[in-house]
Short mmCIF file of N, CA and C in Angstrom, two decimals:
data_model
loop_
_atom_site.label_atom_id
_atom_site.label_comp_id
_atom_site.label_asym_id
_atom_site.label_seq_id
_atom_site.Cartn_x
_atom_site.Cartn_y
_atom_site.Cartn_z
N MET A 1 61.38 6.04 -19.49
CA MET A 1 61.33 4.61 -19.29
C MET A 1 60.05 4.05 -19.93
N ILE A 2 60.22 3.10 -20.83
CA ILE A 2 59.07 2.51 -21.52
C ILE A 2 58.34 1.55 -20.58
N ILE A 3 57.08 1.82 -20.36
CA ILE A 3 56.23 0.97 -19.51
C ILE A 3 55.57 -0.12 -20.35
N LYS A 4 55.12 0.25 -21.54
CA LYS A 4 54.43 -0.71 -22.39
C LYS A 4 54.63 -0.33 -23.85
N GLU A 5 54.95 -1.33 -24.68
CA GLU A 5 55.04 -1.15 -26.13
C GLU A 5 53.84 -1.84 -26.75
N ILE A 6 53.15 -1.13 -27.62
CA ILE A 6 52.01 -1.72 -28.32
C ILE A 6 52.29 -1.61 -29.81
N ASN A 7 52.56 -2.73 -30.45
CA ASN A 7 52.86 -2.77 -31.87
C ASN A 7 51.64 -3.28 -32.64
N LEU A 8 50.79 -2.37 -32.99
CA LEU A 8 49.55 -2.71 -33.67
C LEU A 8 49.79 -3.24 -35.08
N LEU A 9 50.75 -2.66 -35.80
CA LEU A 9 50.95 -3.05 -37.20
C LEU A 9 51.61 -4.41 -37.37
N SER A 10 52.41 -4.85 -36.40
CA SER A 10 53.09 -6.13 -36.57
C SER A 10 52.50 -7.26 -35.72
N ASN A 11 51.50 -6.96 -34.92
CA ASN A 11 50.90 -7.95 -34.04
C ASN A 11 49.64 -8.52 -34.69
N GLU A 12 49.80 -9.63 -35.41
CA GLU A 12 48.67 -10.22 -36.14
C GLU A 12 47.57 -10.71 -35.21
N LYS A 13 47.95 -11.20 -34.04
CA LYS A 13 46.95 -11.67 -33.07
C LYS A 13 46.05 -10.50 -32.63
N LEU A 14 46.66 -9.37 -32.34
CA LEU A 14 45.91 -8.18 -31.95
C LEU A 14 45.04 -7.69 -33.10
N GLN A 15 45.57 -7.72 -34.32
CA GLN A 15 44.79 -7.30 -35.49
C GLN A 15 43.55 -8.17 -35.65
N LYS A 16 43.69 -9.47 -35.46
CA LYS A 16 42.54 -10.38 -35.57
C LYS A 16 41.51 -10.09 -34.48
N LYS A 17 41.98 -9.81 -33.26
CA LYS A 17 41.05 -9.46 -32.18
C LYS A 17 40.26 -8.20 -32.53
N LEU A 18 40.95 -7.21 -33.08
CA LEU A 18 40.27 -5.98 -33.46
C LEU A 18 39.27 -6.22 -34.59
N GLN A 19 39.61 -7.10 -35.52
CA GLN A 19 38.66 -7.45 -36.59
C GLN A 19 37.41 -8.11 -36.01
N ILE A 20 37.59 -8.97 -35.03
CA ILE A 20 36.45 -9.63 -34.39
C ILE A 20 35.60 -8.62 -33.63
N VAL A 21 36.26 -7.71 -32.91
CA VAL A 21 35.54 -6.67 -32.17
C VAL A 21 34.79 -5.73 -33.12
N SER A 22 35.32 -5.55 -34.32
CA SER A 22 34.66 -4.63 -35.26
C SER A 22 33.30 -5.15 -35.74
N ILE A 23 33.04 -6.44 -35.61
CA ILE A 23 31.74 -6.98 -36.03
C ILE A 23 30.62 -6.47 -35.12
N PRO A 24 30.72 -6.67 -33.79
CA PRO A 24 29.66 -6.08 -32.96
C PRO A 24 29.66 -4.55 -32.99
N LEU A 25 30.85 -3.95 -33.16
CA LEU A 25 30.91 -2.49 -33.29
C LEU A 25 30.13 -2.04 -34.51
N PHE A 26 30.24 -2.76 -35.62
CA PHE A 26 29.48 -2.45 -36.82
C PHE A 26 27.99 -2.46 -36.51
N LEU A 27 27.53 -3.49 -35.84
CA LEU A 27 26.10 -3.60 -35.52
C LEU A 27 25.64 -2.46 -34.60
N ILE A 28 26.44 -2.16 -33.59
CA ILE A 28 26.10 -1.08 -32.66
C ILE A 28 26.03 0.26 -33.40
N LEU A 29 27.05 0.54 -34.21
CA LEU A 29 27.07 1.81 -34.95
C LEU A 29 25.95 1.88 -35.97
N PHE A 30 25.67 0.77 -36.64
CA PHE A 30 24.59 0.74 -37.62
C PHE A 30 23.27 1.10 -36.95
N ILE A 31 22.99 0.48 -35.81
CA ILE A 31 21.74 0.77 -35.09
C ILE A 31 21.73 2.22 -34.60
N LEU A 32 22.84 2.69 -34.05
CA LEU A 32 22.94 4.07 -33.57
C LEU A 32 22.67 5.06 -34.70
N PHE A 33 23.37 4.89 -35.82
CA PHE A 33 23.20 5.84 -36.92
C PHE A 33 21.83 5.69 -37.60
N TRP A 34 21.26 4.50 -37.58
CA TRP A 34 19.90 4.31 -38.09
C TRP A 34 18.92 5.10 -37.22
N MET A 35 19.08 5.03 -35.89
CA MET A 35 18.19 5.78 -34.99
C MET A 35 18.38 7.29 -35.20
N ILE A 36 19.62 7.72 -35.35
CA ILE A 36 19.88 9.14 -35.58
C ILE A 36 19.25 9.59 -36.90
N SER A 37 19.31 8.74 -37.91
CA SER A 37 18.75 9.12 -39.22
C SER A 37 17.23 9.27 -39.17
N ASN A 38 16.60 8.73 -38.15
CA ASN A 38 15.15 8.85 -38.01
C ASN A 38 14.72 10.16 -37.36
N ILE A 39 15.67 11.00 -36.99
CA ILE A 39 15.32 12.32 -36.46
C ILE A 39 14.67 13.09 -37.60
N GLU A 40 13.52 13.63 -37.33
CA GLU A 40 12.77 14.32 -38.37
C GLU A 40 13.43 15.63 -38.78
N SER A 41 13.38 15.88 -40.05
CA SER A 41 13.91 17.12 -40.61
C SER A 41 12.97 17.57 -41.71
N PRO A 42 12.72 18.86 -41.80
CA PRO A 42 11.86 19.35 -42.88
C PRO A 42 12.51 19.20 -44.26
N TYR A 43 13.78 18.89 -44.29
CA TYR A 43 14.50 18.80 -45.55
C TYR A 43 14.53 17.40 -46.15
N LYS A 44 14.05 16.40 -45.41
CA LYS A 44 14.14 15.01 -45.88
C LYS A 44 13.35 14.81 -47.16
N ARG A 45 13.89 13.96 -48.01
CA ARG A 45 13.20 13.60 -49.25
C ARG A 45 13.17 12.08 -49.36
N LEU A 46 12.45 11.61 -50.35
CA LEU A 46 12.40 10.17 -50.58
C LEU A 46 13.79 9.67 -50.97
N VAL A 47 14.08 8.45 -50.60
CA VAL A 47 15.38 7.84 -50.90
C VAL A 47 15.47 7.55 -52.39
N VAL A 48 16.60 7.90 -52.96
CA VAL A 48 16.85 7.62 -54.37
C VAL A 48 18.06 6.69 -54.44
N HIS A 49 17.92 5.57 -55.12
CA HIS A 49 19.05 4.65 -55.29
C HIS A 49 19.41 4.62 -56.77
N ASP A 50 20.58 5.08 -57.09
CA ASP A 50 21.04 5.01 -58.47
C ASP A 50 22.57 5.02 -58.48
N ILE A 51 23.13 4.97 -59.65
CA ILE A 51 24.58 4.92 -59.80
C ILE A 51 25.24 6.18 -59.24
N ASN A 52 24.55 7.31 -59.33
CA ASN A 52 25.10 8.56 -58.79
C ASN A 52 25.27 8.47 -57.28
N GLU A 53 24.33 7.82 -56.61
CA GLU A 53 24.42 7.67 -55.16
C GLU A 53 25.61 6.79 -54.78
N ILE A 54 25.85 5.75 -55.55
CA ILE A 54 27.00 4.87 -55.30
C ILE A 54 28.30 5.63 -55.51
N PHE A 55 28.37 6.39 -56.60
CA PHE A 55 29.55 7.19 -56.91
C PHE A 55 29.77 8.24 -55.81
N LEU A 56 28.69 8.91 -55.41
CA LEU A 56 28.77 9.93 -54.37
C LEU A 56 29.25 9.33 -53.05
N SER A 57 28.73 8.16 -52.70
CA SER A 57 29.13 7.54 -51.43
C SER A 57 30.61 7.18 -51.43
N THR A 58 31.13 6.74 -52.57
CA THR A 58 32.55 6.40 -52.67
C THR A 58 33.41 7.65 -52.50
N ILE A 59 33.03 8.72 -53.17
CA ILE A 59 33.79 9.98 -53.07
C ILE A 59 33.74 10.52 -51.64
N ILE A 60 32.56 10.49 -51.04
CA ILE A 60 32.42 10.98 -49.67
C ILE A 60 33.26 10.14 -48.71
N LEU A 61 33.22 8.83 -48.87
CA LEU A 61 33.95 7.95 -47.96
C LEU A 61 35.46 8.18 -48.04
N VAL A 62 35.99 8.28 -49.24
CA VAL A 62 37.43 8.55 -49.40
C VAL A 62 37.76 9.92 -48.80
N SER A 63 36.92 10.91 -49.07
CA SER A 63 37.14 12.26 -48.52
C SER A 63 37.13 12.25 -47.00
N ILE A 64 36.23 11.45 -46.44
CA ILE A 64 36.12 11.37 -44.98
C ILE A 64 37.36 10.73 -44.38
N PHE A 65 37.89 9.70 -45.02
CA PHE A 65 39.11 9.08 -44.50
C PHE A 65 40.26 10.08 -44.53
N LEU A 66 40.35 10.88 -45.59
CA LEU A 66 41.39 11.91 -45.67
C LEU A 66 41.17 12.98 -44.60
N LEU A 67 39.92 13.42 -44.43
CA LEU A 67 39.60 14.41 -43.40
C LEU A 67 39.93 13.87 -42.01
N HIS A 68 39.63 12.62 -41.78
CA HIS A 68 39.92 11.96 -40.49
C HIS A 68 41.41 12.10 -40.16
N GLU A 69 42.25 11.77 -41.13
CA GLU A 69 43.70 11.85 -40.90
C GLU A 69 44.17 13.29 -40.78
N LEU A 70 43.55 14.19 -41.51
CA LEU A 70 43.90 15.61 -41.40
C LEU A 70 43.58 16.13 -40.00
N ILE A 71 42.46 15.70 -39.43
CA ILE A 71 42.11 16.10 -38.06
C ILE A 71 43.16 15.58 -37.08
N HIS A 72 43.57 14.32 -37.25
CA HIS A 72 44.66 13.79 -36.40
C HIS A 72 45.89 14.69 -36.53
N ALA A 73 46.27 15.04 -37.75
CA ALA A 73 47.47 15.83 -37.99
C ALA A 73 47.39 17.20 -37.31
N VAL A 74 46.25 17.85 -37.45
CA VAL A 74 46.07 19.17 -36.83
C VAL A 74 46.21 19.07 -35.31
N LEU A 75 45.59 18.06 -34.73
CA LEU A 75 45.67 17.89 -33.27
C LEU A 75 47.09 17.52 -32.82
N PHE A 76 47.75 16.63 -33.56
CA PHE A 76 49.12 16.27 -33.21
C PHE A 76 50.01 17.51 -33.22
N LYS A 77 49.86 18.34 -34.24
CA LYS A 77 50.67 19.55 -34.36
C LYS A 77 50.31 20.56 -33.27
N MET A 78 49.02 20.66 -32.97
CA MET A 78 48.56 21.59 -31.95
C MET A 78 49.09 21.19 -30.56
N PHE A 79 49.10 19.89 -30.28
CA PHE A 79 49.53 19.40 -28.97
C PHE A 79 51.05 19.27 -28.85
N CYS A 80 51.74 19.23 -29.98
CA CYS A 80 53.21 19.15 -29.97
C CYS A 80 53.72 19.92 -31.19
N PRO A 81 53.80 21.26 -31.08
CA PRO A 81 54.14 22.10 -32.24
C PRO A 81 55.47 21.75 -32.92
N SER A 82 56.40 21.17 -32.19
CA SER A 82 57.70 20.84 -32.79
C SER A 82 57.68 19.54 -33.58
N SER A 83 56.57 18.82 -33.55
CA SER A 83 56.51 17.51 -34.21
C SER A 83 56.50 17.64 -35.73
N THR A 84 56.97 16.59 -36.37
CA THR A 84 56.92 16.47 -37.82
C THR A 84 55.79 15.51 -38.15
N ILE A 85 54.85 15.97 -38.94
CA ILE A 85 53.68 15.17 -39.29
C ILE A 85 53.89 14.58 -40.68
N LYS A 86 53.64 13.28 -40.80
CA LYS A 86 53.73 12.61 -42.10
C LYS A 86 52.47 11.79 -42.32
N PHE A 87 52.09 11.68 -43.58
CA PHE A 87 50.95 10.86 -43.96
C PHE A 87 51.47 9.66 -44.74
N GLY A 88 50.75 8.56 -44.64
CA GLY A 88 51.16 7.37 -45.37
C GLY A 88 49.99 6.46 -45.65
N PHE A 89 50.31 5.36 -46.33
CA PHE A 89 49.32 4.35 -46.70
C PHE A 89 50.00 3.00 -46.56
N LYS A 90 49.50 2.16 -45.64
CA LYS A 90 50.12 0.87 -45.39
C LYS A 90 49.04 -0.15 -45.08
N LYS A 91 49.14 -1.32 -45.69
CA LYS A 91 48.18 -2.42 -45.46
C LYS A 91 46.74 -1.97 -45.70
N GLY A 92 46.55 -1.12 -46.70
CA GLY A 92 45.21 -0.67 -47.05
C GLY A 92 44.65 0.41 -46.13
N ILE A 93 45.52 1.00 -45.31
CA ILE A 93 45.07 1.99 -44.34
C ILE A 93 45.81 3.30 -44.54
N ILE A 94 45.06 4.39 -44.60
CA ILE A 94 45.66 5.73 -44.62
C ILE A 94 45.99 6.07 -43.16
N TYR A 95 47.17 6.65 -42.93
CA TYR A 95 47.52 6.97 -41.55
C TYR A 95 48.30 8.28 -41.47
N THR A 96 48.33 8.81 -40.26
CA THR A 96 49.11 10.00 -39.93
C THR A 96 50.09 9.60 -38.85
N GLU A 97 51.34 10.03 -39.00
CA GLU A 97 52.31 9.71 -37.96
C GLU A 97 53.02 10.96 -37.49
N SER A 98 53.42 10.90 -36.24
CA SER A 98 54.12 11.99 -35.59
C SER A 98 55.17 11.35 -34.68
N LEU A 99 56.23 10.84 -35.31
CA LEU A 99 57.17 9.97 -34.61
C LEU A 99 58.09 10.68 -33.63
N ASP A 100 58.35 11.94 -33.83
CA ASP A 100 59.28 12.66 -32.96
C ASP A 100 58.53 13.40 -31.85
N SER A 101 57.44 12.82 -31.37
CA SER A 101 56.55 13.52 -30.46
C SER A 101 56.31 12.74 -29.18
N GLU A 102 55.85 13.49 -28.18
CA GLU A 102 55.44 12.90 -26.92
C GLU A 102 54.18 13.65 -26.47
N TYR A 103 53.14 12.90 -26.12
CA TYR A 103 51.86 13.49 -25.76
C TYR A 103 51.42 13.01 -24.39
N SER A 104 50.71 13.87 -23.68
CA SER A 104 50.08 13.40 -22.45
C SER A 104 49.01 12.38 -22.86
N VAL A 105 48.65 11.51 -21.94
CA VAL A 105 47.63 10.50 -22.22
C VAL A 105 46.33 11.19 -22.65
N LYS A 106 45.96 12.24 -21.93
CA LYS A 106 44.71 12.95 -22.23
C LYS A 106 44.73 13.53 -23.65
N LYS A 107 45.82 14.17 -24.02
CA LYS A 107 45.90 14.78 -25.35
C LYS A 107 45.88 13.72 -26.45
N PHE A 108 46.52 12.59 -26.19
CA PHE A 108 46.50 11.53 -27.20
C PHE A 108 45.10 10.95 -27.34
N ILE A 109 44.39 10.78 -26.23
CA ILE A 109 43.01 10.29 -26.29
C ILE A 109 42.13 11.29 -27.05
N VAL A 110 42.31 12.57 -26.78
CA VAL A 110 41.55 13.60 -27.51
C VAL A 110 41.86 13.50 -29.00
N SER A 111 43.13 13.30 -29.34
CA SER A 111 43.52 13.16 -30.75
C SER A 111 42.88 11.93 -31.39
N CYS A 112 42.64 10.90 -30.60
CA CYS A 112 42.03 9.67 -31.12
C CYS A 112 40.53 9.82 -31.34
N VAL A 113 39.83 10.42 -30.41
CA VAL A 113 38.36 10.44 -30.47
C VAL A 113 37.80 11.60 -31.31
N THR A 114 38.54 12.68 -31.44
CA THR A 114 38.01 13.87 -32.11
C THR A 114 37.61 13.63 -33.57
N PRO A 115 38.39 12.92 -34.39
CA PRO A 115 37.93 12.70 -35.77
C PRO A 115 36.58 11.98 -35.84
N PHE A 116 36.38 10.99 -34.97
CA PHE A 116 35.10 10.27 -34.97
C PHE A 116 33.95 11.22 -34.63
N ILE A 117 34.13 12.04 -33.62
CA ILE A 117 33.07 12.96 -33.20
C ILE A 117 32.78 14.00 -34.27
N ILE A 118 33.81 14.67 -34.78
CA ILE A 118 33.61 15.72 -35.78
C ILE A 118 32.96 15.17 -37.04
N ILE A 119 33.47 14.06 -37.53
CA ILE A 119 32.95 13.51 -38.78
C ILE A 119 31.53 12.97 -38.59
N SER A 120 31.25 12.35 -37.46
CA SER A 120 29.88 11.87 -37.21
C SER A 120 28.90 13.04 -37.16
N LEU A 121 29.29 14.13 -36.50
CA LEU A 121 28.42 15.32 -36.45
C LEU A 121 28.25 15.94 -37.84
N LEU A 122 29.33 16.00 -38.60
CA LEU A 122 29.25 16.53 -39.96
C LEU A 122 28.30 15.70 -40.82
N LEU A 123 28.43 14.40 -40.74
CA LEU A 123 27.54 13.52 -41.52
C LEU A 123 26.09 13.66 -41.08
N PHE A 124 25.88 13.79 -39.76
CA PHE A 124 24.52 14.00 -39.27
C PHE A 124 23.94 15.29 -39.84
N CYS A 125 24.71 16.36 -39.83
CA CYS A 125 24.23 17.64 -40.37
C CYS A 125 23.90 17.52 -41.86
N LEU A 126 24.76 16.83 -42.60
CA LEU A 126 24.50 16.63 -44.03
C LEU A 126 23.24 15.80 -44.25
N ASN A 127 22.98 14.86 -43.37
CA ASN A 127 21.76 14.07 -43.45
C ASN A 127 20.55 14.92 -43.07
N PHE A 128 20.69 15.73 -42.05
CA PHE A 128 19.57 16.54 -41.56
C PHE A 128 19.09 17.52 -42.61
N VAL A 129 20.02 18.10 -43.37
CA VAL A 129 19.62 19.05 -44.42
C VAL A 129 19.44 18.36 -45.77
N ASN A 130 19.45 17.04 -45.74
CA ASN A 130 19.13 16.20 -46.89
C ASN A 130 20.16 16.24 -48.02
N ILE A 131 21.38 16.53 -47.70
CA ILE A 131 22.45 16.38 -48.69
C ILE A 131 22.80 14.90 -48.79
N LEU A 132 22.75 14.22 -47.64
CA LEU A 132 22.91 12.76 -47.62
C LEU A 132 21.56 12.13 -47.31
N THR A 133 21.19 11.14 -48.08
CA THR A 133 19.97 10.39 -47.77
C THR A 133 20.21 9.58 -46.50
N ASP A 134 19.14 9.09 -45.91
CA ASP A 134 19.29 8.27 -44.70
C ASP A 134 20.20 7.08 -44.95
N ASN A 135 19.99 6.41 -46.08
CA ASN A 135 20.80 5.23 -46.38
C ASN A 135 22.28 5.56 -46.52
N LEU A 136 22.58 6.66 -47.21
CA LEU A 136 23.99 7.06 -47.35
C LEU A 136 24.58 7.45 -46.01
N PHE A 137 23.82 8.17 -45.21
CA PHE A 137 24.29 8.56 -43.88
C PHE A 137 24.63 7.33 -43.05
N ILE A 138 23.71 6.39 -43.00
CA ILE A 138 23.93 5.18 -42.20
C ILE A 138 25.15 4.42 -42.70
N LEU A 139 25.24 4.24 -44.01
CA LEU A 139 26.36 3.50 -44.60
C LEU A 139 27.69 4.18 -44.32
N ILE A 140 27.79 5.45 -44.64
CA ILE A 140 29.07 6.16 -44.52
C ILE A 140 29.46 6.34 -43.06
N ALA A 141 28.51 6.72 -42.21
CA ALA A 141 28.83 6.91 -40.79
C ALA A 141 29.25 5.60 -40.14
N THR A 142 28.60 4.50 -40.51
CA THR A 142 28.95 3.20 -39.93
C THR A 142 30.33 2.75 -40.42
N LEU A 143 30.58 2.87 -41.72
CA LEU A 143 31.89 2.47 -42.25
C LEU A 143 33.01 3.32 -41.65
N HIS A 144 32.76 4.62 -41.51
CA HIS A 144 33.77 5.46 -40.88
C HIS A 144 33.96 5.04 -39.42
N GLY A 145 32.87 4.78 -38.72
CA GLY A 145 32.95 4.38 -37.32
C GLY A 145 33.77 3.12 -37.10
N ILE A 146 33.54 2.10 -37.93
CA ILE A 146 34.33 0.87 -37.73
C ILE A 146 35.78 1.06 -38.18
N SER A 147 36.01 2.02 -39.07
CA SER A 147 37.40 2.28 -39.46
C SER A 147 38.17 2.98 -38.33
N CYS A 148 37.46 3.45 -37.32
CA CYS A 148 38.09 4.08 -36.15
C CYS A 148 38.49 3.05 -35.09
N ILE A 149 38.42 1.77 -35.41
CA ILE A 149 38.68 0.72 -34.42
C ILE A 149 40.06 0.87 -33.77
N GLY A 150 41.06 1.27 -34.55
CA GLY A 150 42.40 1.48 -33.99
C GLY A 150 42.42 2.62 -32.98
N ASP A 151 41.74 3.71 -33.31
CA ASP A 151 41.64 4.84 -32.38
C ASP A 151 40.91 4.43 -31.11
N PHE A 152 39.82 3.69 -31.27
CA PHE A 152 39.07 3.22 -30.10
C PHE A 152 39.93 2.28 -29.24
N TYR A 153 40.76 1.49 -29.90
CA TYR A 153 41.65 0.59 -29.16
C TYR A 153 42.65 1.39 -28.32
N TRP A 154 43.23 2.45 -28.91
CA TRP A 154 44.17 3.28 -28.14
C TRP A 154 43.47 3.86 -26.92
N ILE A 155 42.24 4.33 -27.08
CA ILE A 155 41.49 4.90 -25.96
C ILE A 155 41.28 3.83 -24.88
N TYR A 156 40.90 2.64 -25.31
CA TYR A 156 40.67 1.53 -24.38
C TYR A 156 41.94 1.23 -23.57
N ILE A 157 43.08 1.19 -24.24
CA ILE A 157 44.35 0.89 -23.56
C ILE A 157 44.76 2.03 -22.63
N LEU A 158 44.63 3.27 -23.10
CA LEU A 158 45.17 4.42 -22.37
C LEU A 158 44.30 4.88 -21.21
N ARG A 159 43.06 4.47 -21.16
CA ARG A 159 42.13 4.96 -20.14
C ARG A 159 42.62 4.66 -18.71
N LYS A 160 43.45 3.66 -18.54
CA LYS A 160 43.89 3.27 -17.19
C LYS A 160 45.19 3.94 -16.76
N TYR A 161 45.81 4.74 -17.64
CA TYR A 161 47.07 5.39 -17.30
C TYR A 161 46.83 6.82 -16.83
N ASP A 162 47.45 7.18 -15.73
CA ASP A 162 47.32 8.51 -15.15
C ASP A 162 47.94 9.55 -16.08
N ASN A 163 47.16 10.54 -16.42
CA ASN A 163 47.59 11.58 -17.35
C ASN A 163 48.79 12.36 -16.82
N ARG A 164 48.95 12.49 -15.52
CA ARG A 164 50.05 13.28 -14.95
C ARG A 164 51.36 12.52 -14.91
N LYS A 165 51.30 11.20 -14.94
CA LYS A 165 52.51 10.39 -14.79
C LYS A 165 53.04 9.82 -16.10
N TYR A 166 52.17 9.57 -17.05
CA TYR A 166 52.56 8.84 -18.25
C TYR A 166 52.43 9.69 -19.51
N LYS A 167 53.23 9.34 -20.48
CA LYS A 167 53.20 9.99 -21.80
C LYS A 167 53.04 8.92 -22.86
N VAL A 168 52.56 9.35 -24.02
CA VAL A 168 52.41 8.45 -25.17
C VAL A 168 53.38 8.90 -26.24
N VAL A 169 54.16 7.95 -26.74
CA VAL A 169 55.13 8.23 -27.80
C VAL A 169 54.76 7.36 -29.01
N PRO A 170 54.31 7.98 -30.10
CA PRO A 170 54.00 7.19 -31.30
C PRO A 170 55.26 6.57 -31.89
N THR A 171 55.12 5.36 -32.42
CA THR A 171 56.22 4.65 -33.08
C THR A 171 55.77 4.25 -34.49
N LYS A 172 56.68 3.68 -35.25
CA LYS A 172 56.35 3.22 -36.61
C LYS A 172 55.27 2.14 -36.61
N LYS A 173 55.20 1.35 -35.53
CA LYS A 173 54.27 0.22 -35.49
C LYS A 173 53.12 0.40 -34.51
N GLY A 174 53.14 1.45 -33.71
CA GLY A 174 52.10 1.64 -32.71
C GLY A 174 52.43 2.78 -31.78
N ILE A 175 52.41 2.49 -30.47
CA ILE A 175 52.75 3.50 -29.48
C ILE A 175 53.56 2.87 -28.35
N ASN A 176 54.32 3.72 -27.67
CA ASN A 176 54.96 3.35 -26.42
C ASN A 176 54.35 4.22 -25.33
N ILE A 177 54.11 3.60 -24.19
CA ILE A 177 53.66 4.35 -23.02
C ILE A 177 54.88 4.48 -22.13
N VAL A 178 55.24 5.72 -21.82
CA VAL A 178 56.47 5.98 -21.06
C VAL A 178 56.14 6.68 -19.75
N TYR A 179 57.06 6.50 -18.80
CA TYR A 179 56.90 7.10 -17.47
C TYR A 179 57.84 8.25 -17.33
#
């Protein structure tokens, strides 16, 4: 029995709300990652700004978006081995879908938050050993963080549903919460 349908892709009002929320989220993440980048490391070097850094940041950012979706796919498959995983690109967004699946609320929340945590830690490590300069770390980590707004929204919605009673069913446009 469907308790709630959330159509993120077709709900323009919801999309606008998420865009508005992403502005303070950007500021919060920028400050957070700036503070993290100030952790001292013996590997730090002076900041270099050149065309190579811009090229590198673009490659890293695209790679991170792909890695983010790959992490979702691995978790979806791990939590529901019979599911069919598909990747796509719609409205400028890379996505992973698992339409023939049903997940506990807890597992779906884990699937939502894990890419943000893993990628943020990876970027921090790359910054700590000076593969990423502070500026690149802050830029890439912040952009990745605000691109997680949809995942954060799912967590916000699902936090109030009892894991033992409800399931999450992904749909073409969002999710259904079922009893």
